[in-house]
Amino acid sequence: MLKRSSIQRSNEELKAYFADLAVQNLRPLWTVDQPKEPKSKAVPYVWHWRDLRSRVMRAAELVGTEEAERRVLVLTNPGTQWGAANTLLANIQVVLPGETVRAHRHTNAALRFIIEGKSGYTVVDGQRCPMIPGDLVITPSWSWHDHANDSDVPMLWLDGLDGPLVRMLEVGFREDYPEEIQPACEGNDNSQSRYASGGLLPAWEAAPSTPHTPMYRYPLKQAKAALERLAAQETGSLYDGVILEYTNPVTGGPVMPTIGCYIQLLRGGEHTEAHRHTSCVCYHVVEGSGYTLVDGQRLEWEEKDVLSVPGWAFHEHVNTTDRPAVLFSLTDIPAKRALGYYREQAHYSGRQ
């Protein structure tokens, strides 16, 4: 009958063997702890806008867009020391009135969620996209993009990128455009007229075959209208209130293969139930105030704050006011779903 074996050796003999392995850059797997569930290096954390804005504006006094390719402050999670979460960057960028930011492209998929400003714009592969507060602008992997502010007030936005994932996979490339700024095509932002028609697509041409959305700009006005309409008719998610995903209008899938984007509404006084999932999440507070409880830690938030919820951490949201709160979020759900690693679990008692 087959059975597990047992060999008893002295600690001294085993230590000598392990030392011999180390000389050859080898390590015995059986001595390595094998956890039964993931534990993120990232920790729950919140960056308050009252602290962020003054520091990013100070950067605008110290360096120009000639000296800094992108005038950006990286939100650094204390647990990872690079990025707001394990696979995601959430940064704050500022462009002053009259400034341009040179064109380049890179492997990193990126997005811009506009926080402050009037009428700046970004050009993505020739498409000029207005940047109005609350708008989501997509910059897919390896697409040319540059920014400009033709208004009389500073433009500030949240940059979301899959930089830590690209770095870990060692697939990062970057290239400068031959000119400072790429020319914008006629019919600027025509992706809006082509694809933002409630499920109607141009029938006279083949659907785009790219893995990312062909619609580069998602206005807040449309997103809020959809949230408010559904909030009046639907209960929504037990864990996220009324939540919508920004999607590729051609496929119905995520806006980019490695980053998913969501916007949610928490009704006045709403307290969601707790759940956890293998994806990490970075939230930006569009409006409202409240707190998120993450593995028992309370993260207080208000308008324009950014918070990080690590993967496989129980979390629930509380709107502490009688008015709706709106949160934008970016996650690595698409990448983990594609790999078959996405898992979700409700809290055993409903709330923490």
JSON list of C-alpha atoms in Angstrom, two decimals, residues 93-190:
[
{"chain": "A", "resi": 93, "resn": "GLN", "atom": "CA", "xyz": [-1.25, 65.45, -13.45]},
{"chain": "A", "resi": 94, "resn": "VAL", "atom": "CA", "xyz": [-1.45, 69.22, -13.96]},
{"chain": "A", "resi": 95, "resn": "VAL", "atom": "CA", "xyz": [-1.27, 71.28, -17.15]},
{"chain": "A", "resi": 96, "resn": "LEU", "atom": "CA", "xyz": [-1.32, 75.08, -16.80]},
{"chain": "A", "resi": 97, "resn": "PRO", "atom": "CA", "xyz": [-3.10, 77.51, -19.13]},
{"chain": "A", "resi": 98, "resn": "GLY", "atom": "CA", "xyz": [-1.30, 77.78, -22.48]},
{"chain": "A", "resi": 99, "resn": "GLU", "atom": "CA", "xyz": [0.85, 74.69, -21.88]},
{"chain": "A", "resi": 100, "resn": "THR", "atom": "CA", "xyz": [1.27, 71.68, -24.13]},
{"chain": "A", "resi": 101, "resn": "VAL", "atom": "CA", "xyz": [2.67, 68.26, -23.25]},
{"chain": "A", "resi": 102, "resn": "ARG", "atom": "CA", "xyz": [4.64, 66.51, -25.97]},
{"chain": "A", "resi": 103, "resn": "ALA", "atom": "CA", "xyz": [3.30, 63.45, -27.78]},
{"chain": "A", "resi": 104, "resn": "HIS", "atom": "CA", "xyz": [4.53, 59.96, -27.02]},
{"chain": "A", "resi": 105, "resn": "ARG", "atom": "CA", "xyz": [3.27, 56.40, -26.76]},
{"chain": "A", "resi": 106, "resn": "HIS", "atom": "CA", "xyz": [4.02, 53.45, -24.53]},
{"chain": "A", "resi": 107, "resn": "THR", "atom": "CA", "xyz": [3.02, 49.91, -23.72]},
{"chain": "A", "resi": 108, "resn": "ASN", "atom": "CA", "xyz": [1.12, 51.07, -20.64]},
{"chain": "A", "resi": 109, "resn": "ALA", "atom": "CA", "xyz": [-2.62, 51.38, -21.09]},
{"chain": "A", "resi": 110, "resn": "ALA", "atom": "CA", "xyz": [-3.79, 54.64, -19.54]},
{"chain": "A", "resi": 111, "resn": "LEU", "atom": "CA", "xyz": [-6.84, 56.71, -18.72]},
{"chain": "A", "resi": 112, "resn": "ARG", "atom": "CA", "xyz": [-7.56, 60.27, -17.61]},
{"chain": "A", "resi": 113, "resn": "PHE", "atom": "CA", "xyz": [-10.42, 61.13, -15.27]},
{"chain": "A", "resi": 114, "resn": "ILE", "atom": "CA", "xyz": [-10.72, 64.91, -15.27]},
{"chain": "A", "resi": 115, "resn": "ILE", "atom": "CA", "xyz": [-10.88, 66.57, -11.84]},
{"chain": "A", "resi": 116, "resn": "GLU", "atom": "CA", "xyz": [-10.58, 70.31, -12.49]},
{"chain": "A", "resi": 117, "resn": "GLY", "atom": "CA", "xyz": [-10.49, 72.64, -15.48]},
{"chain": "A", "resi": 118, "resn": "LYS", "atom": "CA", "xyz": [-12.54, 74.08, -18.31]},
{"chain": "A", "resi": 119, "resn": "SER", "atom": "CA", "xyz": [-11.73, 73.04, -21.84]},
{"chain": "A", "resi": 120, "resn": "GLY", "atom": "CA", "xyz": [-8.34, 71.40, -22.17]},
{"chain": "A", "resi": 121, "resn": "TYR", "atom": "CA", "xyz": [-7.94, 68.49, -24.54]},
{"chain": "A", "resi": 122, "resn": "THR", "atom": "CA", "xyz": [-5.89, 65.41, -25.32]},
{"chain": "A", "resi": 123, "resn": "VAL", "atom": "CA", "xyz": [-5.21, 64.03, -28.79]},
{"chain": "A", "resi": 124, "resn": "VAL", "atom": "CA", "xyz": [-5.31, 60.22, -28.99]},
{"chain": "A", "resi": 125, "resn": "ASP", "atom": "CA", "xyz": [-4.13, 58.76, -32.32]},
{"chain": "A", "resi": 126, "resn": "GLY", "atom": "CA", "xyz": [-5.26, 61.92, -34.08]},
{"chain": "A", "resi": 127, "resn": "GLN", "atom": "CA", "xyz": [-8.62, 62.22, -32.28]},
{"chain": "A", "resi": 128, "resn": "ARG", "atom": "CA", "xyz": [-8.95, 65.44, -30.28]},
{"chain": "A", "resi": 129, "resn": "CYS", "atom": "CA", "xyz": [-10.90, 64.73, -27.09]},
{"chain": "A", "resi": 130, "resn": "PRO", "atom": "CA", "xyz": [-12.18, 67.57, -24.89]},
{"chain": "A", "resi": 131, "resn": "MET", "atom": "CA", "xyz": [-11.29, 67.22, -21.21]},
{"chain": "A", "resi": 132, "resn": "ILE", "atom": "CA", "xyz": [-14.21, 68.40, -19.08]},
{"chain": "A", "resi": 133, "resn": "PRO", "atom": "CA", "xyz": [-14.39, 67.69, -15.33]},
{"chain": "A", "resi": 134, "resn": "GLY", "atom": "CA", "xyz": [-15.84, 64.24, -14.72]},
{"chain": "A", "resi": 135, "resn": "ASP", "atom": "CA", "xyz": [-15.06, 62.96, -18.22]},
{"chain": "A", "resi": 136, "resn": "LEU", "atom": "CA", "xyz": [-13.16, 59.71, -18.74]},
{"chain": "A", "resi": 137, "resn": "VAL", "atom": "CA", "xyz": [-10.62, 59.79, -21.57]},
{"chain": "A", "resi": 138, "resn": "ILE", "atom": "CA", "xyz": [-9.03, 56.51, -22.68]},
{"chain": "A", "resi": 139, "resn": "THR", "atom": "CA", "xyz": [-5.45, 56.21, -23.94]},
{"chain": "A", "resi": 140, "resn": "PRO", "atom": "CA", "xyz": [-5.02, 52.60, -25.09]},
{"chain": "A", "resi": 141, "resn": "SER", "atom": "CA", "xyz": [-1.71, 50.79, -25.10]},
{"chain": "A", "resi": 142, "resn": "TRP", "atom": "CA", "xyz": [0.70, 52.03, -27.80]},
{"chain": "A", "resi": 143, "resn": "SER", "atom": "CA", "xyz": [-1.50, 54.93, -28.90]},
{"chain": "A", "resi": 144, "resn": "TRP", "atom": "CA", "xyz": [0.01, 58.36, -29.59]},
{"chain": "A", "resi": 145, "resn": "HIS", "atom": "CA", "xyz": [-1.21, 60.95, -27.10]},
{"chain": "A", "resi": 146, "resn": "ASP", "atom": "CA", "xyz": [-0.46, 64.53, -26.10]},
{"chain": "A", "resi": 147, "resn": "HIS", "atom": "CA", "xyz": [-2.23, 67.08, -23.92]},
{"chain": "A", "resi": 148, "resn": "ALA", "atom": "CA", "xyz": [-2.89, 70.81, -24.09]},
{"chain": "A", "resi": 149, "resn": "ASN", "atom": "CA", "xyz": [-4.68, 73.44, -22.05]},
{"chain": "A", "resi": 150, "resn": "ASP", "atom": "CA", "xyz": [-6.19, 76.21, -24.16]},
{"chain": "A", "resi": 151, "resn": "SER", "atom": "CA", "xyz": [-8.26, 77.60, -21.29]},
{"chain": "A", "resi": 152, "resn": "ASP", "atom": "CA", "xyz": [-7.46, 80.23, -18.65]},
{"chain": "A", "resi": 153, "resn": "VAL", "atom": "CA", "xyz": [-7.42, 77.89, -15.62]},
{"chain": "A", "resi": 154, "resn": "PRO", "atom": "CA", "xyz": [-5.23, 74.89, -14.68]},
{"chain": "A", "resi": 155, "resn": "MET", "atom": "CA", "xyz": [-6.26, 71.41, -15.78]},
{"chain": "A", "resi": 156, "resn": "LEU", "atom": "CA", "xyz": [-5.87, 68.64, -13.19]},
{"chain": "A", "resi": 157, "resn": "TRP", "atom": "CA", "xyz": [-6.77, 65.00, -13.69]},
{"chain": "A", "resi": 158, "resn": "LEU", "atom": "CA", "xyz": [-6.31, 61.49, -12.37]},
{"chain": "A", "resi": 159, "resn": "ASP", "atom": "CA", "xyz": [-4.01, 59.31, -14.48]},
{"chain": "A", "resi": 160, "resn": "GLY", "atom": "CA", "xyz": [-4.68, 55.58, -14.23]},
{"chain": "A", "resi": 161, "resn": "LEU", "atom": "CA", "xyz": [-2.18, 53.14, -15.77]},
{"chain": "A", "resi": 162, "resn": "ASP", "atom": "CA", "xyz": [-1.30, 49.45, -15.65]},
{"chain": "A", "resi": 163, "resn": "GLY", "atom": "CA", "xyz": [2.37, 50.37, -15.10]},
{"chain": "A", "resi": 164, "resn": "PRO", "atom": "CA", "xyz": [3.17, 47.95, -12.26]},
{"chain": "A", "resi": 165, "resn": "LEU", "atom": "CA", "xyz": [1.76, 45.05, -14.30]},
{"chain": "A", "resi": 166, "resn": "VAL", "atom": "CA", "xyz": [3.75, 46.05, -17.39]},
{"chain": "A", "resi": 167, "resn": "ARG", "atom": "CA", "xyz": [6.88, 46.38, -15.26]},
{"chain": "A", "resi": 168, "resn": "MET", "atom": "CA", "xyz": [6.37, 42.97, -13.67]},
{"chain": "A", "resi": 169, "resn": "LEU", "atom": "CA", "xyz": [5.87, 41.34, -17.08]},
{"chain": "A", "resi": 170, "resn": "GLU", "atom": "CA", "xyz": [8.94, 43.21, -18.44]},
{"chain": "A", "resi": 171, "resn": "VAL", "atom": "CA", "xyz": [7.15, 44.28, -21.62]},
{"chain": "A", "resi": 172, "resn": "GLY", "atom": "CA", "xyz": [7.45, 48.06, -21.35]},
{"chain": "A", "resi": 173, "resn": "PHE", "atom": "CA", "xyz": [8.31, 50.08, -24.46]},
{"chain": "A", "resi": 174, "resn": "ARG", "atom": "CA", "xyz": [8.13, 53.84, -25.00]},
{"chain": "A", "resi": 175, "resn": "GLU", "atom": "CA", "xyz": [8.57, 56.09, -28.05]},
{"chain": "A", "resi": 176, "resn": "ASP", "atom": "CA", "xyz": [8.45, 59.84, -28.71]},
{"chain": "A", "resi": 177, "resn": "TYR", "atom": "CA", "xyz": [6.41, 61.26, -31.58]},
{"chain": "A", "resi": 178, "resn": "PRO", "atom": "CA", "xyz": [8.58, 62.83, -34.33]},
{"chain": "A", "resi": 179, "resn": "GLU", "atom": "CA", "xyz": [7.04, 66.24, -33.60]},
{"chain": "A", "resi": 180, "resn": "GLU", "atom": "CA", "xyz": [6.14, 67.92, -30.32]},
{"chain": "A", "resi": 181, "resn": "ILE", "atom": "CA", "xyz": [2.41, 67.56, -31.02]},
{"chain": "A", "resi": 182, "resn": "GLN", "atom": "CA", "xyz": [0.57, 65.19, -33.35]},
{"chain": "A", "resi": 183, "resn": "PRO", "atom": "CA", "xyz": [-1.88, 66.68, -35.85]},
{"chain": "A", "resi": 184, "resn": "ALA", "atom": "CA", "xyz": [-5.54, 66.28, -35.00]},
{"chain": "A", "resi": 185, "resn": "CYS", "atom": "CA", "xyz": [-7.77, 64.72, -37.68]},
{"chain": "A", "resi": 186, "resn": "GLU", "atom": "CA", "xyz": [-10.77, 66.50, -39.10]},
{"chain": "A", "resi": 187, "resn": "GLY", "atom": "CA", "xyz": [-13.98, 65.68, -37.29]},
{"chain": "A", "resi": 188, "resn": "ASN", "atom": "CA", "xyz": [-12.37, 65.76, -33.87]},
{"chain": "A", "resi": 189, "resn": "ASP", "atom": "CA", "xyz": [-13.69, 63.31, -31.29]},
{"chain": "A", "resi": 190, "resn": "ASN", "atom": "CA", "xyz": [-15.69, 61.57, -34.02]}
]
